[in-house]
Amino acid sequence: MRQSIIQCQQLNHLYYGKAALSDVNFELMAGEPIALIGPNGAGKTTLLSILSGFLRPTSGVVRLFGHQPGAAQLVGKVSALPQDARLDPSFTVIEQLVFYARLQGLSRHLAIRESSRVLEAVSLTESANEMPPVLSHGMAKRVSIAQSLIGKPELILLDEPTAGLDPVNVRKVRAIITEQSSETTFIISSHDLTELDRLCRQMLLLENGILQSEKMGVNEQHGPSQFITLQMETCSSSDVIAKLKALKGIVTVTNSQKNEYIVEYDSFLYSQMDLEVIQCIKANHWKYRQLSHGKTLEEKLFN
Amino acid sequence: MQKGFFKQFILICQFEIKRGFTTQKGLLVLVTFGIVWSVILLYPICFAAELVRQEKGWAQDFSFFEFFGLGAIHQWPIPEFGVLWQLALILFPMLSITLAADQTCSDRERGTLRFIVLRSSRDSIFFGRFAGVLVIQALLICVATISTFILVSLRQVELIFSALPSLLAITINLILVILPFTAMMAILSVKVKSARQATIWAILIWTFLAGIISGFAEYLPMLSYFKILVPGYQLSDLAQLSGWQTLQLSYIPILQGFFLLMLGRWIMVRQAL
């Protein structure tokens, strides 16, 4: 049986009388990365700050592994990448990572080894003796991610881990999360829906401080109607829609974005619709970029 | 206290001491202190101590120091310590207001405190930083008193043994004197955004709180007891004492320090980081 890692009941938080979180209730189990999404000001950072113990909720109950956020029992078990947090400019990267590892209870020798390990994980071994002000934005972000990996915590809360990073660094961050996600549950807050779509199978959607519980769970493959998202090379959209609609079992075909089509079909009658669609593409000599089951996260949220 | 408090407390305290003695900023403060203290030692202390010795030899009633309200200097068996005592009672609280101003504020503003709070309790951060800053100041006090002791020894080597009690009394007392000032800065640092703001608030509190309490006490005399809450409340009385007598008032900074630390802890636990 999977372990419950986070429980929030009737969680409320007010900033100067304005509700940042309103009656948020959810329970999360250990497992694959979980996306925390919502527009600016929705309360994502507030929620992560409460879970990390940086902020006390105005009311409600929060439990991480059965303990209050910030409890001594959570040291080494829960870690976080706080948004925009920077290292102390007076000490080298390695000095600070060793200090953090020692606070987590590691001996000096083990702390040095662990700090080197996490720096290696973010490909920053050569920056160990640098002072934080000389690091680029991407490097500083990766160092911050490195500190969250110290001691192999069971739960890591990442607030905007890829914000402001170049594509190379985004790939590195994604690789780190993918590598570690067998041992660690990640909760990732981000505006990069494509990135979250690749990494996460569950999501929490916050809007105006209210959790949109009906949208929890990415996987909608339960009913008879299922979806295929098709990205094509440039070709006539009316032609594509018409030809796909002509296939047996297709319910609707919509042109969601330029060269992107959402195909809805009856999965009970036609379980191998992906093969039918590919055969249709081949027969019409079209070229496609990507075919994936289900809708993109963006489609699920906004359509 | 949370599990692992003492270990985290020691680590945070050590890191703070390391900041004071190994970082560029810390070293700059130490060098500045060293230069300023050398000047104070070689000129005001040397000169004033010489004047005290000369006054003791005079038959006339006039005393330069009594004219300025510093007659208590004469009570000290070794004039250098008398002068050090009067100067240090002003200098070290002021130094404390600047040196101890940035216990947590810049780390909180930068977000660094979040990295630390993920791994340690807020209690260990608050008390660890306080203890680290106090140790640094205590070491500076030791430098000041020991250098005065060396100055006395160089002037007259026979005074070494008679100077030791004064050295100890002043060192212990000065550490106690800065205790509530450091605690006050710990509280301010928890709430304000920068060290400069903390220093400004400290000066405002220090200067005006006693005045405000005195003003209200005109109408309600009971309020004058609240003056005991102001760090440095005992300094004017302390300046009139000498030798081990100076420890008579040590209960005041200890109680103030305790009260301010408890208040600071209460605020720290509730503070958003």
Coordinates of C-alpha atoms in Angstrom, one line a residue:
Chain A
M1 CA 0.0 0.0 0.0
R2 CA 1.4 3.4 -1.0
Q3 CA 2.2 5.8 1.8
S4 CA 0.3 9.1 2.3
I5 CA 3.0 11.8 2.2
I6 CA 0.9 15.0 2.4
Q7 CA -2.5 15.6 4.0
C8 CA -4.1 19.1 4.0
Q9 CA -7.4 19.7 5.6
Q10 CA -9.4 22.9 5.5
L11 CA -6.2 24.8 4.8
N12 CA -6.5 28.6 4.7
H13 CA -4.0 31.3 4.4
L14 CA -4.6 35.1 4.5
Y15 CA -2.2 37.8 3.4
Y16 CA -3.3 41.1 5.0
G17 CA -6.9 39.9 5.0
K18 CA -6.8 38.6 1.4
A19 CA -7.3 34.9 1.0
A20 CA -4.3 33.2 -0.7
L21 CA -5.6 29.7 0.0
S22 CA -9.2 28.9 0.8
D23 CA -10.3 25.6 2.3
V24 CA -7.7 23.5 0.5
N25 CA -8.2 19.8 1.1
F26 CA -6.1 17.0 -0.5
E27 CA -4.1 14.0 0.2
L28 CA -1.1 12.9 -1.8
M29 CA 0.6 9.5 -2.0
A30 CA 4.2 8.7 -2.6
G31 CA 5.0 8.0 -6.2
E32 CA 5.5 9.8 -9.5
P33 CA 6.1 13.5 -9.7
I34 CA 3.0 15.7 -9.0
A35 CA 2.4 19.0 -10.8
L36 CA 1.2 22.0 -9.0
I37 CA -0.3 24.4 -11.5
G38 CA -2.3 27.6 -11.6
P39 CA -2.1 31.1 -12.8
N40 CA 0.0 33.8 -11.2
G41 CA -1.3 34.6 -7.7
A42 CA -3.2 31.3 -7.5
G43 CA -1.5 30.4 -4.2
K44 CA 1.1 27.8 -5.5
T45 CA 4.1 29.4 -3.7
T46 CA 2.0 30.0 -0.6
L47 CA 1.0 26.3 -0.5
L48 CA 4.6 25.1 -1.1
S49 CA 5.9 27.6 1.6
I50 CA 3.4 26.2 4.1
L51 CA 4.4 22.6 3.2
S52 CA 8.1 23.5 3.6
G53 CA 7.5 25.1 7.0
F54 CA 8.4 28.7 5.8
L55 CA 4.9 30.0 6.5
R56 CA 2.3 29.1 9.1
P57 CA -1.2 28.6 7.8
T58 CA -3.9 30.9 9.1
S59 CA -6.0 27.9 9.8
G60 CA -6.3 24.2 8.9
V61 CA -4.3 21.1 9.3
V62 CA -1.2 20.1 7.4
R63 CA 0.7 16.9 7.8
L64 CA 3.8 15.6 6.0
F65 CA 4.5 12.0 6.8
G66 CA 2.2 12.5 9.8
H67 CA 4.1 15.5 11.2
Q68 CA 3.6 19.2 11.1
P69 CA 5.8 21.1 8.6
G70 CA 9.1 22.0 10.1
A71 CA 9.1 19.2 12.6
A72 CA 12.4 17.7 13.5
Q73 CA 11.3 14.3 12.2
L74 CA 11.1 15.8 8.7
V75 CA 14.8 16.9 8.6
G76 CA 16.4 14.8 5.8
K77 CA 13.0 13.4 4.7
V78 CA 11.5 16.5 3.1
S79 CA 13.4 19.1 1.1
A80 CA 12.6 22.0 -1.1
L81 CA 13.8 24.4 -3.8
P82 CA 12.3 27.7 -2.6
Q83 CA 11.5 30.2 -5.4
D84 CA 14.2 32.8 -5.8
A85 CA 16.2 31.7 -2.8
R86 CA 19.9 32.3 -3.1
L87 CA 22.9 31.0 -1.3
D88 CA 25.0 33.2 1.2
P89 CA 27.4 35.2 -0.9
S90 CA 30.1 35.1 1.7
F91 CA 30.8 31.3 1.6
T92 CA 31.7 29.0 -1.3
V93 CA 29.2 26.6 -2.7
I94 CA 30.8 23.5 -1.2
E95 CA 31.1 25.2 2.3
Q96 CA 27.4 25.9 2.3
L97 CA 26.4 22.4 1.0
V98 CA 28.6 20.8 3.6
F99 CA 27.0 23.0 6.3
Y100 CA 23.5 22.0 5.2
A101 CA 24.4 18.3 5.1
R102 CA 25.9 18.5 8.6
L103 CA 22.7 20.2 9.8
Q104 CA 20.9 17.1 8.4
G105 CA 23.0 15.0 10.8
L106 CA 25.8 13.8 8.5
S107 CA 29.3 13.6 9.9
R108 CA 31.9 16.0 8.4
H109 CA 33.3 13.2 6.1
L110 CA 29.9 12.1 4.9
A111 CA 28.7 15.7 4.4
I112 CA 31.7 16.4 2.1
R113 CA 31.0 13.2 0.1
E114 CA 27.2 14.0 -0.1
S115 CA 27.8 17.6 -1.2
S116 CA 30.2 16.4 -3.9
R117 CA 27.5 13.8 -5.0
V118 CA 24.7 16.3 -5.3
L119 CA 27.0 18.8 -7.2
E120 CA 27.9 16.0 -9.6
A121 CA 24.2 15.3 -10.0
V122 CA 23.7 18.8 -11.3
S123 CA 26.9 18.8 -13.3
L124 CA 28.5 21.5 -11.2
T125 CA 31.5 19.7 -9.6
E126 CA 33.9 22.3 -11.1
S127 CA 32.0 25.1 -9.3
A128 CA 32.3 23.7 -5.9
N129 CA 34.8 26.3 -4.7
E130 CA 33.1 29.2 -6.4
M131 CA 31.4 32.0 -4.5
P132 CA 27.7 32.2 -5.3
P133 CA 27.8 35.7 -6.8
V134 CA 30.0 34.5 -9.7
L135 CA 27.5 31.8 -10.7
S136 CA 25.2 32.4 -13.6
H137 CA 21.4 32.3 -13.0
G138 CA 21.2 28.7 -14.4
M139 CA 24.1 27.5 -12.3
A140 CA 22.7 29.1 -9.1
K141 CA 19.4 27.4 -9.8
R142 CA 21.2 24.1 -10.2
V143 CA 23.1 24.6 -7.0
S144 CA 19.7 25.3 -5.3
I145 CA 18.4 22.1 -6.7
A146 CA 21.6 20.3 -5.5
Q147 CA 20.9 21.4 -1.9
S148 CA 17.4 19.9 -2.2
L149 CA 18.9 16.6 -3.1
I150 CA 21.2 16.3 0.0
G151 CA 20.5 13.1 1.9
K152 CA 18.2 11.7 -0.7
P153 CA 14.9 13.0 0.8
E154 CA 11.7 11.2 0.3
L155 CA 9.8 14.3 -0.7
I156 CA 11.1 17.3 -2.6
L157 CA 9.0 20.4 -3.3
L158 CA 10.3 22.3 -6.3
D159 CA 9.0 25.8 -6.8
E160 CA 9.6 26.9 -10.4
P161 CA 12.7 24.7 -11.0
T162 CA 13.1 25.6 -14.6
A163 CA 12.1 29.3 -14.5
G164 CA 14.7 31.3 -16.4
L165 CA 16.8 28.3 -17.4
D166 CA 18.1 27.8 -21.0
P167 CA 16.9 24.6 -22.8
V168 CA 20.1 22.7 -21.9
N169 CA 19.7 23.4 -18.2
V170 CA 16.0 22.5 -18.4
R171 CA 16.9 19.2 -19.9
K172 CA 19.4 18.7 -17.0
V173 CA 16.8 19.5 -14.4
R174 CA 14.3 17.1 -16.1
A175 CA 16.9 14.4 -16.2
I176 CA 17.6 14.9 -12.4
I177 CA 13.9 14.6 -11.6
T178 CA 13.4 11.6 -13.8
E179 CA 16.5 9.8 -12.3
Q180 CA 15.5 10.6 -8.7
S181 CA 11.8 10.0 -9.0
S182 CA 12.1 6.2 -8.3
E183 CA 13.2 7.1 -4.8
T184 CA 11.7 10.5 -4.3
T185 CA 8.3 12.0 -4.8
F186 CA 8.6 15.5 -6.4
I187 CA 5.9 18.2 -6.2
I188 CA 6.7 20.6 -9.0
S189 CA 5.2 24.0 -9.3
S190 CA 5.7 25.5 -12.7
H191 CA 4.1 27.5 -15.5
D192 CA 5.9 25.3 -18.1
L193 CA 3.0 23.0 -18.9
T194 CA 4.9 21.1 -21.5
E195 CA 7.6 20.3 -19.0
L196 CA 5.0 19.2 -16.4
D197 CA 3.2 17.1 -19.0
R198 CA 6.4 15.2 -19.6
L199 CA 7.2 14.7 -15.9
C200 CA 4.0 14.4 -14.0
R201 CA 1.1 11.9 -14.0
Q202 CA -0.9 13.7 -11.2
M203 CA -1.7 17.4 -10.8
L204 CA -3.1 19.9 -8.4
L205 CA -4.7 22.9 -9.9
L206 CA -5.1 26.0 -7.9
E207 CA -7.1 29.0 -9.0
N208 CA -7.5 32.0 -6.7
G209 CA -6.4 30.0 -3.7
I210 CA -9.0 27.3 -4.4
L211 CA -8.1 23.8 -5.3
Q212 CA -9.9 22.6 -8.4
S213 CA -10.4 19.1 -7.2
E214 CA -12.3 17.9 -10.2
K215 CA -9.1 18.4 -12.2
M216 CA -6.9 16.3 -10.0
G217 CA -5.4 13.3 -11.8
V218 CA -4.0 13.7 -15.2
N219 CA -5.1 10.3 -16.5
E220 CA -8.6 10.6 -18.0
Q221 CA -8.4 7.2 -19.8
H222 CA -11.3 5.8 -17.9
G223 CA -14.5 6.6 -19.9
P224 CA -15.4 5.3 -23.4
S225 CA -14.2 8.6 -25.0
Q226 CA -10.5 8.9 -25.3
F227 CA -8.2 11.3 -27.0
I228 CA -5.1 11.4 -29.2
T229 CA -3.1 14.5 -29.7
L230 CA -1.6 14.7 -33.1
Q231 CA 1.1 17.2 -34.2
M232 CA 1.5 17.4 -37.9
E233 CA 4.0 19.0 -40.3
T234 CA 2.4 21.7 -42.4
C235 CA -0.7 20.4 -44.2
S236 CA -4.2 21.5 -44.9
S237 CA -6.1 21.4 -41.7
S238 CA -9.5 21.0 -43.4
D239 CA -8.1 18.0 -45.3
V240 CA -6.7 16.4 -42.1
I241 CA -10.0 17.0 -40.2
A242 CA -12.1 15.6 -43.0
K243 CA -10.0 12.5 -43.5
L244 CA -9.7 11.7 -39.8
K245 CA -13.4 12.2 -39.2
A246 CA -14.1 9.7 -41.9
L247 CA -12.4 7.0 -39.8
K248 CA -14.8 4.7 -38.0
G249 CA -15.0 5.3 -34.2
I250 CA -13.8 9.0 -34.4
V251 CA -16.2 11.2 -32.4
T252 CA -14.6 14.6 -33.1
V253 CA -11.4 16.1 -34.5
T254 CA -10.5 19.7 -33.4
N255 CA -7.7 21.8 -34.6
S256 CA -6.6 23.1 -31.2
Q257 CA -3.5 25.0 -32.4
K258 CA -1.6 25.4 -35.6
N259 CA -0.8 21.9 -36.9
E260 CA -2.1 20.3 -33.7
Y261 CA -5.2 18.2 -33.6
I262 CA -7.2 16.6 -30.8
V263 CA -8.9 13.4 -31.9
E264 CA -11.7 12.1 -29.7
Y265 CA -12.7 8.5 -30.3
D266 CA -14.6 5.6 -28.8
S267 CA -12.1 3.4 -27.1
F268 CA -14.5 0.6 -26.3
L269 CA -15.2 0.0 -30.0
Y270 CA -11.8 0.9 -31.4
S271 CA -9.1 0.4 -28.9
Q272 CA -6.3 0.6 -31.5
M273 CA -7.2 4.0 -32.9
D274 CA -3.6 5.2 -32.8
L275 CA -2.7 2.6 -35.5
E276 CA -5.7 3.6 -37.6
V277 CA -4.6 7.3 -37.4
I278 CA -1.1 6.4 -38.4
Q279 CA -2.3 4.4 -41.4
C280 CA -4.5 7.3 -42.4
I281 CA -1.4 9.6 -42.3
K282 CA 0.6 7.2 -44.4
A283 CA -2.2 6.7 -46.9
N284 CA -2.4 10.5 -47.4
H285 CA 1.4 11.0 -47.6
W286 CA 1.3 13.5 -44.7
K287 CA 4.1 13.9 -42.2
Y288 CA 3.6 14.0 -38.5
R289 CA 5.8 15.2 -35.7
Q290 CA 4.2 13.5 -32.7
L291 CA 1.3 11.3 -31.8
S292 CA 0.4 10.9 -28.2
H293 CA -2.4 9.4 -26.1
G294 CA -4.5 11.8 -24.2
K295 CA -4.7 15.6 -24.3
T296 CA -1.8 17.8 -23.5
L297 CA -1.9 19.4 -20.0
E298 CA -2.6 22.7 -21.6
E299 CA -5.6 21.3 -23.5
K300 CA -6.9 19.7 -20.3
L301 CA -6.7 22.9 -18.4
F302 CA -7.9 25.5 -20.8
N303 CA -10.3 23.6 -23.1
Chain B
M1 CA 13.2 22.2 22.2
Q2 CA 13.2 19.9 19.2
K3 CA 15.3 16.8 18.7
G4 CA 18.8 17.6 17.6
F5 CA 18.6 21.2 18.9
F6 CA 22.0 21.3 20.5
K7 CA 23.8 19.8 17.6
Q8 CA 22.2 22.3 15.2
F9 CA 22.7 25.1 17.6
I10 CA 26.5 24.4 17.8
L11 CA 26.8 24.0 14.0
I12 CA 25.0 27.3 13.4
C13 CA 27.0 29.1 16.1
Q14 CA 30.3 27.8 14.6
F15 CA 29.2 28.9 11.1
E16 CA 28.5 32.3 12.5
I17 CA 31.9 32.5 14.1
K18 CA 33.4 31.4 10.9
R19 CA 31.6 34.2 9.1
G20 CA 33.1 36.7 11.6
F21 CA 36.6 35.5 11.2
T22 CA 37.1 34.1 7.7
T23 CA 34.8 36.1 5.4
Q24 CA 35.9 39.3 3.7
K25 CA 33.2 41.3 5.5
G26 CA 34.1 39.8 8.9
L27 CA 37.8 40.4 8.4
L28 CA 37.1 44.0 7.4
V29 CA 35.2 44.5 10.7
L30 CA 38.1 42.9 12.7
V31 CA 40.8 45.0 11.0
T32 CA 38.7 48.2 11.5
F33 CA 38.2 47.3 15.2
G34 CA 41.9 46.6 15.6
I35 CA 42.9 49.9 14.2
V36 CA 40.3 51.9 16.1
W37 CA 41.1 50.1 19.3
S38 CA 44.9 50.6 18.9
V39 CA 44.3 54.4 18.6
I40 CA 42.0 54.3 21.6
L41 CA 44.5 52.3 23.6
L42 CA 47.6 54.3 22.7
Y43 CA 46.0 57.8 23.0
P44 CA 42.8 58.2 25.1
I45 CA 43.6 55.4 27.5
C46 CA 47.3 56.1 27.9
F47 CA 46.8 59.8 28.1
A48 CA 43.8 59.7 30.5
A49 CA 45.5 57.1 32.7
E50 CA 48.5 59.3 33.0
L51 CA 46.3 62.3 33.9
V52 CA 44.6 60.1 36.6
R53 CA 47.9 59.2 38.1
Q54 CA 49.0 62.9 38.1
E55 CA 45.7 63.9 39.7
K56 CA 46.3 61.4 42.5
G57 CA 49.5 63.2 43.3
W58 CA 47.9 66.6 43.4
A59 CA 46.8 68.2 46.7
Q60 CA 44.2 70.4 45.2
D61 CA 40.5 69.5 45.2
F62 CA 39.9 70.0 41.5
S63 CA 39.6 66.9 39.4
F64 CA 39.4 67.0 35.6
F65 CA 37.4 63.7 35.6
E66 CA 35.0 64.6 38.3
F67 CA 34.3 67.8 36.4
F68 CA 33.1 65.6 33.5
G69 CA 31.2 63.2 35.8
L70 CA 33.9 60.5 35.5
G71 CA 35.1 60.7 39.1
A72 CA 34.6 56.9 39.5
I73 CA 37.8 56.4 37.5
H74 CA 39.7 57.3 40.7
Q75 CA 38.2 54.3 42.4
W76 CA 40.0 51.8 40.2
P77 CA 43.4 50.7 41.6
I78 CA 44.9 50.8 38.1
P79 CA 43.9 53.9 36.1
E80 CA 44.1 52.3 32.7
F81 CA 41.3 49.9 33.7
G82 CA 39.2 52.8 35.1
V83 CA 39.5 54.6 31.8
L84 CA 38.9 51.4 29.8
W85 CA 35.7 50.8 31.9
Q86 CA 34.3 54.2 31.2
L87 CA 35.0 54.0 27.5
A88 CA 34.0 50.4 27.1
L89 CA 30.6 51.0 28.6
I90 CA 29.8 53.4 25.7
L91 CA 31.8 51.7 23.0
F92 CA 30.8 48.1 23.2
P93 CA 27.0 48.6 23.4
M94 CA 27.3 50.8 20.3
L95 CA 29.5 48.2 18.6
S96 CA 26.9 45.6 19.5
I97 CA 24.2 47.6 17.7
T98 CA 26.1 47.5 14.5
L99 CA 27.9 44.1 14.8
A100 CA 24.8 42.1 15.8
A101 CA 22.4 43.9 13.5
D102 CA 22.5 41.2 10.8
Q103 CA 21.7 38.0 12.6
T104 CA 19.0 36.8 10.3
C105 CA 17.6 39.7 8.3
S106 CA 19.7 39.6 5.1
D107 CA 19.6 35.8 5.0
R108 CA 15.8 36.0 5.3
E109 CA 15.6 38.6 2.5
R110 CA 17.9 36.6 0.3
G111 CA 16.0 33.3 1.0
T112 CA 19.1 31.6 2.4
L113 CA 17.3 31.1 5.7
R114 CA 14.9 28.9 3.9
F115 CA 17.7 26.5 3.0
I116 CA 18.7 26.4 6.7
V117 CA 15.2 26.1 8.1
L118 CA 14.6 23.0 6.0
R119 CA 17.3 21.3 8.1
S120 CA 17.1 22.8 11.5
S121 CA 14.6 24.2 13.9
R122 CA 13.9 28.0 14.1
D123 CA 15.0 27.8 17.8
S124 CA 18.5 26.6 16.8
I125 CA 18.8 29.2 14.1
F126 CA 17.7 32.0 16.4
F127 CA 19.8 31.0 19.4
G128 CA 22.7 29.7 17.3
R129 CA 23.1 33.0 15.5
F130 CA 22.7 34.9 18.7
A131 CA 25.4 32.8 20.4
G132 CA 27.8 33.1 17.5
V133 CA 27.5 36.9 17.4
L134 CA 27.9 37.1 21.2
V135 CA 31.1 34.9 21.0
I136 CA 32.6 37.2 18.3
Q137 CA 31.8 40.3 20.5
A138 CA 33.2 38.5 23.6
L139 CA 36.4 37.9 21.7
L140 CA 36.7 41.5 20.8
I141 CA 36.1 42.5 24.4
C142 CA 38.8 40.1 25.4
V143 CA 41.2 41.7 22.9
A144 CA 40.3 45.1 24.4
T145 CA 40.8 44.1 28.0
I146 CA 43.9 41.9 27.4
S147 CA 45.6 44.7 25.3
T148 CA 44.9 47.1 28.2
F149 CA 46.4 44.5 30.6
I150 CA 49.5 44.3 28.4
L151 CA 49.7 48.1 28.4
V152 CA 49.6 48.1 32.2
S153 CA 52.2 45.3 32.4
L154 CA 54.5 47.2 30.0
R155 CA 54.3 50.3 32.2
Q156 CA 54.9 48.5 35.4
V157 CA 55.4 44.8 35.4
E158 CA 54.7 44.4 39.2
L159 CA 51.1 45.4 38.5
I160 CA 50.4 42.1 36.6
F161 CA 48.8 40.3 39.6
S162 CA 46.9 43.3 41.0
A163 CA 45.6 43.9 37.4
L164 CA 44.2 40.4 37.0
P165 CA 41.0 40.9 39.1
S166 CA 40.2 44.1 37.2
L167 CA 40.8 42.4 33.9
L168 CA 38.4 39.6 34.8
A169 CA 35.7 41.8 36.3
I170 CA 35.7 44.1 33.3
T171 CA 35.7 41.3 30.8
I172 CA 32.8 39.4 32.5
N173 CA 30.9 42.6 33.0
L174 CA 31.2 43.8 29.4
I175 CA 30.0 40.5 28.1
L176 CA 27.0 40.8 30.4
V177 CA 26.5 44.4 29.3
I178 CA 26.3 43.5 25.6
L179 CA 24.0 40.5 26.2
P180 CA 20.7 42.5 26.1
F181 CA 21.9 44.7 23.2
T182 CA 22.7 41.5 21.2
A183 CA 19.3 40.0 22.2
M184 CA 17.6 43.2 21.1
M185 CA 19.4 43.1 17.8
A186 CA 18.4 39.5 17.4
I187 CA 14.7 40.5 17.7
L188 CA 15.0 43.4 15.3
S189 CA 16.8 41.2 12.9
V190 CA 13.9 38.8 12.8
K191 CA 11.5 41.5 11.8
V192 CA 13.3 44.1 9.7
K193 CA 14.6 43.8 6.1
S194 CA 18.3 44.9 6.5
A195 CA 21.0 45.4 9.0
R196 CA 20.8 49.1 8.5
Q197 CA 17.1 49.1 9.4
A198 CA 17.9 47.1 12.5
T199 CA 20.5 49.6 13.6
I200 CA 18.2 52.5 13.0
W201 CA 15.4 50.9 15.0
A202 CA 17.8 50.0 17.8
I203 CA 19.0 53.6 18.1
L204 CA 15.4 54.8 18.1
I205 CA 14.4 52.3 20.8
W206 CA 17.4 52.9 22.8
T207 CA 17.2 56.7 22.6
F208 CA 13.5 57.3 22.8
L209 CA 12.0 54.4 24.8
A210 CA 13.6 55.5 28.0
G211 CA 12.5 59.1 27.3
I212 CA 8.9 58.0 26.6
I213 CA 8.7 55.8 29.7
S214 CA 10.1 58.7 31.8
G215 CA 7.5 61.1 30.2
F216 CA 4.6 58.8 31.1
A217 CA 6.1 58.0 34.5
E218 CA 5.6 61.7 35.4
Y219 CA 1.8 61.0 35.4
L220 CA 2.0 57.4 36.5
P221 CA 5.1 56.8 38.6
M222 CA 4.6 53.0 38.5
L223 CA 5.6 53.1 34.8
S224 CA 9.2 54.1 35.7
Y225 CA 9.8 50.4 36.5
F226 CA 9.4 49.7 32.8
K227 CA 12.8 51.4 32.3
I228 CA 14.3 48.2 33.3
L229 CA 13.3 46.8 30.0
V230 CA 15.5 49.2 28.1
P231 CA 18.9 47.7 27.4
G232 CA 21.7 49.7 29.0
Y233 CA 19.3 51.0 31.7
Q234 CA 22.0 50.2 34.3
L235 CA 24.9 51.7 32.5
S236 CA 25.0 55.1 34.3
D237 CA 24.9 53.3 37.7
L238 CA 27.5 50.8 36.5
A239 CA 29.9 53.6 35.5
Q240 CA 30.0 54.7 39.2
L241 CA 31.2 51.2 40.3
S242 CA 34.6 49.7 40.2
G243 CA 36.3 46.2 40.5
W244 CA 34.1 43.3 41.5
Q245 CA 31.4 45.7 42.7
T246 CA 30.5 46.1 39.0
L247 CA 28.9 42.7 39.1
Q248 CA 26.3 43.9 41.6
L249 CA 24.1 45.0 38.8
S250 CA 24.7 41.9 36.6
Y251 CA 21.2 40.6 37.3
I252 CA 19.7 43.5 35.1
P253 CA 21.3 42.5 31.8
I254 CA 20.8 38.8 32.5
L255 CA 17.1 39.3 33.1
Q256 CA 16.8 41.7 30.1
G257 CA 18.7 39.2 27.9
F258 CA 16.5 36.4 29.0
F259 CA 13.3 38.4 28.5
L260 CA 14.4 39.7 25.1
L261 CA 15.5 36.3 23.9
M262 CA 12.2 34.7 24.9
L263 CA 10.4 37.5 23.0
G264 CA 12.6 37.0 20.0
R265 CA 12.1 33.3 20.0
W266 CA 8.3 33.8 20.1
I267 CA 8.5 36.2 17.1
M268 CA 11.0 33.9 15.2
V269 CA 8.7 30.9 15.5
R270 CA 5.8 32.9 14.0
Q271 CA 7.8 34.8 11.4
A272 CA 7.2 34.0 7.7
L273 CA 10.5 33.2 6.0

